[in-house]
Coordinates of C-alpha atoms in Angstrom, one line a residue:
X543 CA 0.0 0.0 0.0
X544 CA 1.2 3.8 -0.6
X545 CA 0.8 6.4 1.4
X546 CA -0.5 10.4 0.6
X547 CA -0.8 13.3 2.6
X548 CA -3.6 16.3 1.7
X549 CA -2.7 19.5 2.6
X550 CA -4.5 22.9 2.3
X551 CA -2.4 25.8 0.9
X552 CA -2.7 28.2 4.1
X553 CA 0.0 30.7 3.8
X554 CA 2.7 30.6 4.9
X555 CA 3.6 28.9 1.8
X556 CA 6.5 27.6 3.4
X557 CA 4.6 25.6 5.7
X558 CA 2.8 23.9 3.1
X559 CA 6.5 22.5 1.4
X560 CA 7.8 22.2 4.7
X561 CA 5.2 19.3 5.4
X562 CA 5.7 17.9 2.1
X563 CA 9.0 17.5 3.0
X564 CA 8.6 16.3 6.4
X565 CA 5.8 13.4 4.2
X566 CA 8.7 12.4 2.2
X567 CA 11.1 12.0 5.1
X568 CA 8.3 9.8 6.7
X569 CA 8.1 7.5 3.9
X570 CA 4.6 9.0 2.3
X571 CA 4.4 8.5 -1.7
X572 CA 2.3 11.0 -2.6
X573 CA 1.8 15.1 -1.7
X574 CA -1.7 16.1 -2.8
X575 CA -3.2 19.3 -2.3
X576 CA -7.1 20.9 -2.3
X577 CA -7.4 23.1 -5.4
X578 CA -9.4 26.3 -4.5
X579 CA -8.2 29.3 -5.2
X580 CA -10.2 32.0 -3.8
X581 CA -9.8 30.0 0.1
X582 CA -6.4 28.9 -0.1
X583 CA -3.2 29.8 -2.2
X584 CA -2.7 29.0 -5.4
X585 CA -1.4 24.8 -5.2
X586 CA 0.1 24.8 -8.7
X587 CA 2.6 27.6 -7.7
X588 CA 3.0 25.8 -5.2
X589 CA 3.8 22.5 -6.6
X590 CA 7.1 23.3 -8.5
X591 CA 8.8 24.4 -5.6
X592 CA 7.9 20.8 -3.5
X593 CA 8.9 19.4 -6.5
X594 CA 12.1 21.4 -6.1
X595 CA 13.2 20.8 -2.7
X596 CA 11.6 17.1 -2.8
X597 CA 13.1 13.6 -4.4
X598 CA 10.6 11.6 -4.8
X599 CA 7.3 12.4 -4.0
X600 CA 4.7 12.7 -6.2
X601 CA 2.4 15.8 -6.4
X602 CA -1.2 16.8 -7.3
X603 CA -4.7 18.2 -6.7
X604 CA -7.3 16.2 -4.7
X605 CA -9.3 17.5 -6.8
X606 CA -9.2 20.1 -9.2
X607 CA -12.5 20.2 -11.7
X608 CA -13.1 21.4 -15.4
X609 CA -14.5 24.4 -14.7
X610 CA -12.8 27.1 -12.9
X611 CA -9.2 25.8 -14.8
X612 CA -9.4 25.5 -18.5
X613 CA -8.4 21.9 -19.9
X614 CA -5.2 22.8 -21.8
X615 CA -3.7 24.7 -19.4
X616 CA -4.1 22.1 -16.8
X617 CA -2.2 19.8 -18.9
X618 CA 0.3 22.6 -19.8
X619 CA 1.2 22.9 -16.2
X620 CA 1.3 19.1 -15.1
X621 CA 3.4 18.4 -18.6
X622 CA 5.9 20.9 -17.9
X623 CA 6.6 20.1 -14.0
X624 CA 7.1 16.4 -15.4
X625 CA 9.5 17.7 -17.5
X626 CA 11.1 19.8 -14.9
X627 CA 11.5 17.1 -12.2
X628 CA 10.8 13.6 -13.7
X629 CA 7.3 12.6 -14.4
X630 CA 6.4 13.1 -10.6
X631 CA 2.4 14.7 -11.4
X632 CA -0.4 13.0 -11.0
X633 CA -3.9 14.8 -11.5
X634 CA -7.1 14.5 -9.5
X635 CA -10.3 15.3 -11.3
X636 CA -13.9 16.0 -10.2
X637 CA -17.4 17.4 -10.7
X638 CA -16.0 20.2 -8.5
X639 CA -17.3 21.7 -5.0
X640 CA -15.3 24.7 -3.1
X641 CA -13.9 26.1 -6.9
X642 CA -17.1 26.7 -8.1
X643 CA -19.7 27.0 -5.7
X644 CA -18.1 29.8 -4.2
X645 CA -18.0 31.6 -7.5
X646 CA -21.6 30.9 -7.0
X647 CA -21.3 28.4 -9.8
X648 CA -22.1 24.9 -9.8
X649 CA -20.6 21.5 -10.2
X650 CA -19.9 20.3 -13.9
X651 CA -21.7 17.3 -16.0
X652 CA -20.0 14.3 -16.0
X653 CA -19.8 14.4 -19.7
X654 CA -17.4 17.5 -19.1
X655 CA -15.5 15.3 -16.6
X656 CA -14.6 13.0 -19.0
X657 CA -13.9 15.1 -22.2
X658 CA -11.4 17.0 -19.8
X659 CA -10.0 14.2 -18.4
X660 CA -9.3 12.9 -22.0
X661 CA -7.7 15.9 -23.2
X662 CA -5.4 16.3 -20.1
X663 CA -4.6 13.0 -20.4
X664 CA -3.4 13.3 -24.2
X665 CA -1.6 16.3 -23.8
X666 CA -0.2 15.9 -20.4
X667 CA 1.3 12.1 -22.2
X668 CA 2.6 14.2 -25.1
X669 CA 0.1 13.0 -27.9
X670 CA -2.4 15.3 -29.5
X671 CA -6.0 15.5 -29.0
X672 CA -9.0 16.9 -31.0
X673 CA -10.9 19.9 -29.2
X674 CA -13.0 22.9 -30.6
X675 CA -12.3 21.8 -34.1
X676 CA -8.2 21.8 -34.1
X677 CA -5.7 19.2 -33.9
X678 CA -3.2 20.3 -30.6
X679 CA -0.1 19.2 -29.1
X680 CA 2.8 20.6 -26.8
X681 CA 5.5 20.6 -29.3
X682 CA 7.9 20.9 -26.3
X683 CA 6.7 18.0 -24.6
X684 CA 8.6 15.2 -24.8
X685 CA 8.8 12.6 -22.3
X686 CA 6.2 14.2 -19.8
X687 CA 3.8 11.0 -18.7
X688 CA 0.8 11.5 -16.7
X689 CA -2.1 10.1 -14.8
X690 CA -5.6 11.4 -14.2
X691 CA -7.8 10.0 -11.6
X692 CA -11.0 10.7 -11.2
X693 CA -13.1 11.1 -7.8
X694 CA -16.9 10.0 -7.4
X695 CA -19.8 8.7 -5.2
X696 CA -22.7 9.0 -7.0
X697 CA -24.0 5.4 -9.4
X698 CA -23.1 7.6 -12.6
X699 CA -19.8 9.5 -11.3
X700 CA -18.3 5.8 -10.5
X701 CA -19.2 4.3 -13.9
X702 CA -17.3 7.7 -15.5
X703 CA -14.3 6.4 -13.1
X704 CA -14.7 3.1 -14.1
X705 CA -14.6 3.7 -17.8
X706 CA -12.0 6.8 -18.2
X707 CA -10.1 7.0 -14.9
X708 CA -6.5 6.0 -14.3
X709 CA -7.2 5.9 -10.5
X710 CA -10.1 6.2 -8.2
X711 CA -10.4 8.5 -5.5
X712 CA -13.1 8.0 -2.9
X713 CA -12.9 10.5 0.1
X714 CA -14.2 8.3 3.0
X715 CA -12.8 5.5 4.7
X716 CA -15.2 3.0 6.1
X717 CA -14.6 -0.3 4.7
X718 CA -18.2 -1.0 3.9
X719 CA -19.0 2.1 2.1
X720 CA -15.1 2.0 -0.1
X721 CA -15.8 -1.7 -1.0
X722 CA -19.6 -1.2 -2.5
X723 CA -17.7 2.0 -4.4
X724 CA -15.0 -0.2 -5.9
X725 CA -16.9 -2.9 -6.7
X726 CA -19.3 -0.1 -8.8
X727 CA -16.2 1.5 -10.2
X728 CA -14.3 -2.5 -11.1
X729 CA -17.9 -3.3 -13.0
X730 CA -17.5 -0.3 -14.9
X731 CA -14.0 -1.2 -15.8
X732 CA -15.4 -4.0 -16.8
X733 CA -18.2 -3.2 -18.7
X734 CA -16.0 -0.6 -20.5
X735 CA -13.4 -3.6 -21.8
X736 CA -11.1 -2.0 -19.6
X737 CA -8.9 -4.0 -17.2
X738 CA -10.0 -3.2 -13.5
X739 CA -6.6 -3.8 -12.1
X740 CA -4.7 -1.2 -13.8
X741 CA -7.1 1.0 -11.9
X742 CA -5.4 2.4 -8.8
X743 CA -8.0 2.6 -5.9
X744 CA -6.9 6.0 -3.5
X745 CA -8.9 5.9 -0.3
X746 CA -8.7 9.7 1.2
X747 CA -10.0 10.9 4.8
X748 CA -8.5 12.4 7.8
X749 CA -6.4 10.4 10.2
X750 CA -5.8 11.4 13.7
X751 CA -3.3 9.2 15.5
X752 CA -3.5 9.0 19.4
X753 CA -1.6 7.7 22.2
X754 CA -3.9 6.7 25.4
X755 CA -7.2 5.6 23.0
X756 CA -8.9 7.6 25.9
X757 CA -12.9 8.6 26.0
X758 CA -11.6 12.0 26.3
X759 CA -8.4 11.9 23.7
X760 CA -11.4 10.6 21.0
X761 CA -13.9 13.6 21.5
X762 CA -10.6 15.4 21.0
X763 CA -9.9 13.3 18.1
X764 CA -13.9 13.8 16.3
X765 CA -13.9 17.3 16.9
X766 CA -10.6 18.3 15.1
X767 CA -12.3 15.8 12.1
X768 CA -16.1 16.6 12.0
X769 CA -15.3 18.9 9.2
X770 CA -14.9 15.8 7.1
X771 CA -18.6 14.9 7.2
X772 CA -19.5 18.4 6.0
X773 CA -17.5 18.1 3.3
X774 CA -18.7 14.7 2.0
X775 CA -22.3 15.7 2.9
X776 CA -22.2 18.2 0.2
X777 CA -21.3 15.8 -2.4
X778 CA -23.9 13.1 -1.4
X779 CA -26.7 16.1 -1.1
X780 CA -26.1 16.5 -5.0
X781 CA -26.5 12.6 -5.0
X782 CA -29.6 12.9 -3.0
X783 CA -31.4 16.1 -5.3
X784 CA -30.6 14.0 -8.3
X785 CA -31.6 10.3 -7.5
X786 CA -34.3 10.7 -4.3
X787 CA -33.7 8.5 -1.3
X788 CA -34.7 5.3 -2.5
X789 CA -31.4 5.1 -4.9
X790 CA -28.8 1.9 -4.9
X791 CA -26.3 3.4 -2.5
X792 CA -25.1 3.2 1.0
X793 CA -28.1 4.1 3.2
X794 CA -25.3 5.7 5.9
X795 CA -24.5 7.9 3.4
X796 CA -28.0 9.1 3.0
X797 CA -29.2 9.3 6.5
X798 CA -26.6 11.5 8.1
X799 CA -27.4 14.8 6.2
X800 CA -31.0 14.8 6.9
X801 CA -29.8 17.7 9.7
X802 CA -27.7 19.6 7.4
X803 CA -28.1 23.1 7.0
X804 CA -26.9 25.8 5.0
X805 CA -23.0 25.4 4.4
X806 CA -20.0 27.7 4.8
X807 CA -17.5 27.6 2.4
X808 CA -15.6 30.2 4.5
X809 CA -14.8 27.1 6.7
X810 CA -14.7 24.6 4.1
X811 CA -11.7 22.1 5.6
X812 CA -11.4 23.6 8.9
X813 CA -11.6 21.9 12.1
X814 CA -13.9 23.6 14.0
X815 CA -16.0 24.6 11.7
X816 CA -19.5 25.3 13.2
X817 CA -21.6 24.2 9.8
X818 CA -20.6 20.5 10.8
X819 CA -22.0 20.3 13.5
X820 CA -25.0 17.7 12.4
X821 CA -22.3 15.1 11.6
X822 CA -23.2 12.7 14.4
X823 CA -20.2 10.7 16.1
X824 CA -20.7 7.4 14.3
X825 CA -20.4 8.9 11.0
X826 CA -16.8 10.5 11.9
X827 CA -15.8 7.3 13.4
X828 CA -16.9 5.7 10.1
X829 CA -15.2 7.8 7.4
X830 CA -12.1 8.5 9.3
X831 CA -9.3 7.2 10.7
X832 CA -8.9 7.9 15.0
X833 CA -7.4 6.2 17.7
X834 CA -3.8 4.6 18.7
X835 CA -1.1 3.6 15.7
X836 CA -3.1 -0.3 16.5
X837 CA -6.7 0.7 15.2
X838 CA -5.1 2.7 12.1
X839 CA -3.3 -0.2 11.3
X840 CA -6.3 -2.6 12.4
X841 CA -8.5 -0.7 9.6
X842 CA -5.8 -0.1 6.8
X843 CA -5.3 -3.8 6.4
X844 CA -9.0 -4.4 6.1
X845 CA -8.8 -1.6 3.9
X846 CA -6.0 -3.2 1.8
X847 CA -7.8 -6.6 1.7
X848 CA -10.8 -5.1 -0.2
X849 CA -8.3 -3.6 -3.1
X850 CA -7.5 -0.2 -2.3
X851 CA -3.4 0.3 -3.3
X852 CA -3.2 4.1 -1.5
X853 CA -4.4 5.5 1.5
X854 CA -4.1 9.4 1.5
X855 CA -4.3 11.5 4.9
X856 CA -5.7 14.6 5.4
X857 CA -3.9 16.5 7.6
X858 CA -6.3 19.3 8.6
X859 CA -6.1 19.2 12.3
X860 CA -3.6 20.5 15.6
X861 CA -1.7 17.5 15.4
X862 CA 0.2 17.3 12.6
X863 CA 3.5 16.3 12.7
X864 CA 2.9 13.5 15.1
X865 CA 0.7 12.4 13.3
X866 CA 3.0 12.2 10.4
X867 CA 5.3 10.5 12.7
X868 CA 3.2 8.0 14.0
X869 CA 2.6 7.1 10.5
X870 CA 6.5 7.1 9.9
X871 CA 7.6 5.1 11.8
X872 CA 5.0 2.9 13.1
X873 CA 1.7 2.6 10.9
X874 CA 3.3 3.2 7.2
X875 CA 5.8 0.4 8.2
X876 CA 3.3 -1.8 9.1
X877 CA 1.3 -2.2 5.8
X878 CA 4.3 -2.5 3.4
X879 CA 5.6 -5.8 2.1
X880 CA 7.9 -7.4 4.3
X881 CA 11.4 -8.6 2.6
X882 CA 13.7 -10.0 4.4
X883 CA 18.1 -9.5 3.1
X884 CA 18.3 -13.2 3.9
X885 CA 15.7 -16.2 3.0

């Protein structure tokens, strides 16, 4: 299994490649960032100078979307980092959420999705694609190669990652609720003529790591993560408006959001943030990861068996850099393959 970290780009900016670099020195394979512009600071400044004072981490958005970022430039950007510093880019791609709704715009189609995702894909792998009637290509890109994976939850958002997606990201991590996903996304794969094992499955949420597994250390714990549960409840009230109740998907899902309220994007990802507070206890437990090094490690093998190759942590709470450690040195450990020097 590999290991991600998310971070917001709060400024400093400094602070946000200082804990990529403190990722990498933990062992962690991946560095992705949230992609909104108006909260945080721009990630794909950002990016190249990770990229700069990292070796081998590999950086990029969880999520950005098709419509506040146009197509070509995306691919312009994530091409010419690979050919900066060695095909080290991956791209995350979705409907959208903070971009646009807080340019009071709204999510894109899926059909958008996928036509962006295509023409990233081409350009960002140095071949040319057809859009608005012209044949394009970077004629400086040469050995630039680059992923695109797509997030969902909603029945037709996990076909469209089934059928275009390099990888699948799913930001929750109960083991019930990621192994119905994957098995919707694999039977799209499938369905597609695709191989569903060259599909890499990213399981994202926020992992708090403890040290006593105390009542009063896990209140702690939900409270620096409820903020999770607001954010996933805005994607499954879109899932909600546009398939009714009685739709094929995780009834947990469903249930939760019947006390949400208006959101505040002004708090989007923070902990603390008072617009979460409808997210019952259960459903934090359930979607993230709390407790001692044991219980993450307990849940990331059952999260393992059921297929998913990379678990990314969001690191939006006051402990950060033990948690990082924990990971490090105990949890991270723990879940690669063992080899021994001498059989």
């Amino acid at each position: 299994m590999d290991f991600g970290v998310v971070l917001q780009t709060n400024p400093p900016a400094w602070r946000t490649v200082a804990l990529a670099k403190l990722a990498e020195e933990h062992g962690f394979d991946y560095v992705w960032t949230f992609d909104s512009h108006l909260l945080w600071q721009e990630p794909y400044v950002i990016y190249s100078q990770i990229l700069a004072e990292t070796n081998r981490v590999v950086v990029g958005p969880m999520v950005t979307n098709p419509a506040t970022r146009d197509w070509t430039v995306t691919a312009s950007v994530f091409a010419t980092l690979n050919e900066m510093y060695g095909n080290r880019t991956v791209v995350g791609i979705g409907r959208g959420d903070s971009a646009v709704r807080v340019l009071n715009g709204r999510p894109t189609t899926l059909k958008e999705v996928a036509e962006a995702t295509h023409v990233i894909r081409e350009l960002g792998n140095c071949r040319s694609v057809e859009l608005n009637g012209s044949t394009l290509q970077f004629p400086w890109a040469r050995t630039s190669a680059l992923e695109v994976w797509v997030a969902a939850y909603g029945p037709m958002a996990l076909r469209t990652a089934g059928e275009i997606g390099d990888g699948y990201i799913l930001q929750l991590a109960d083991v019930d609720i990621a192994k119905w996903m994957i098995t919707q996304v694999r039977t799209a794969a499938e369905n597609a003529g695709r191989d569903p094992d060259a599909i890499t499955f990213c399981v994202a949420a926020p992992a708090y790591v403890g040290t006593t597994g105390s009542d009063e250390e896990r209140v702690h714990m939900r409270d620096q993560c409820r903020w999770f549960g607001g954010m996933v409840g805005n994607h499954v009230a879109d899932i909600v408006a546009k398939y009714g109740e009685g739709n094929d998907f995780p009834k947990v899902l469903t249930d939760y959001i019947a006390g949400r309220e208006d959101y505040d994007y002004n708090e989007h990802g923070r902990a603390g943030n008072t617009h979460t507070q409808f997210v019952p206890d259960e459903i934090v437990d359930r979607f993230c990861l709390l407790g001692t090094a044991e219980e993450h490690i307990a849940q990331l093998e059952e999260l393992k068996a059921i297929g998913v190759d990379q678990f990314a942590v969001y690191l939006q709470h006051d402990n950060k850099e033990e948690t990082l450690r924990q990971y490090g040195e105990t949890i991270i450990p723990a879940l690669r393959d063992h080899v021994t020097a001498k059989a």
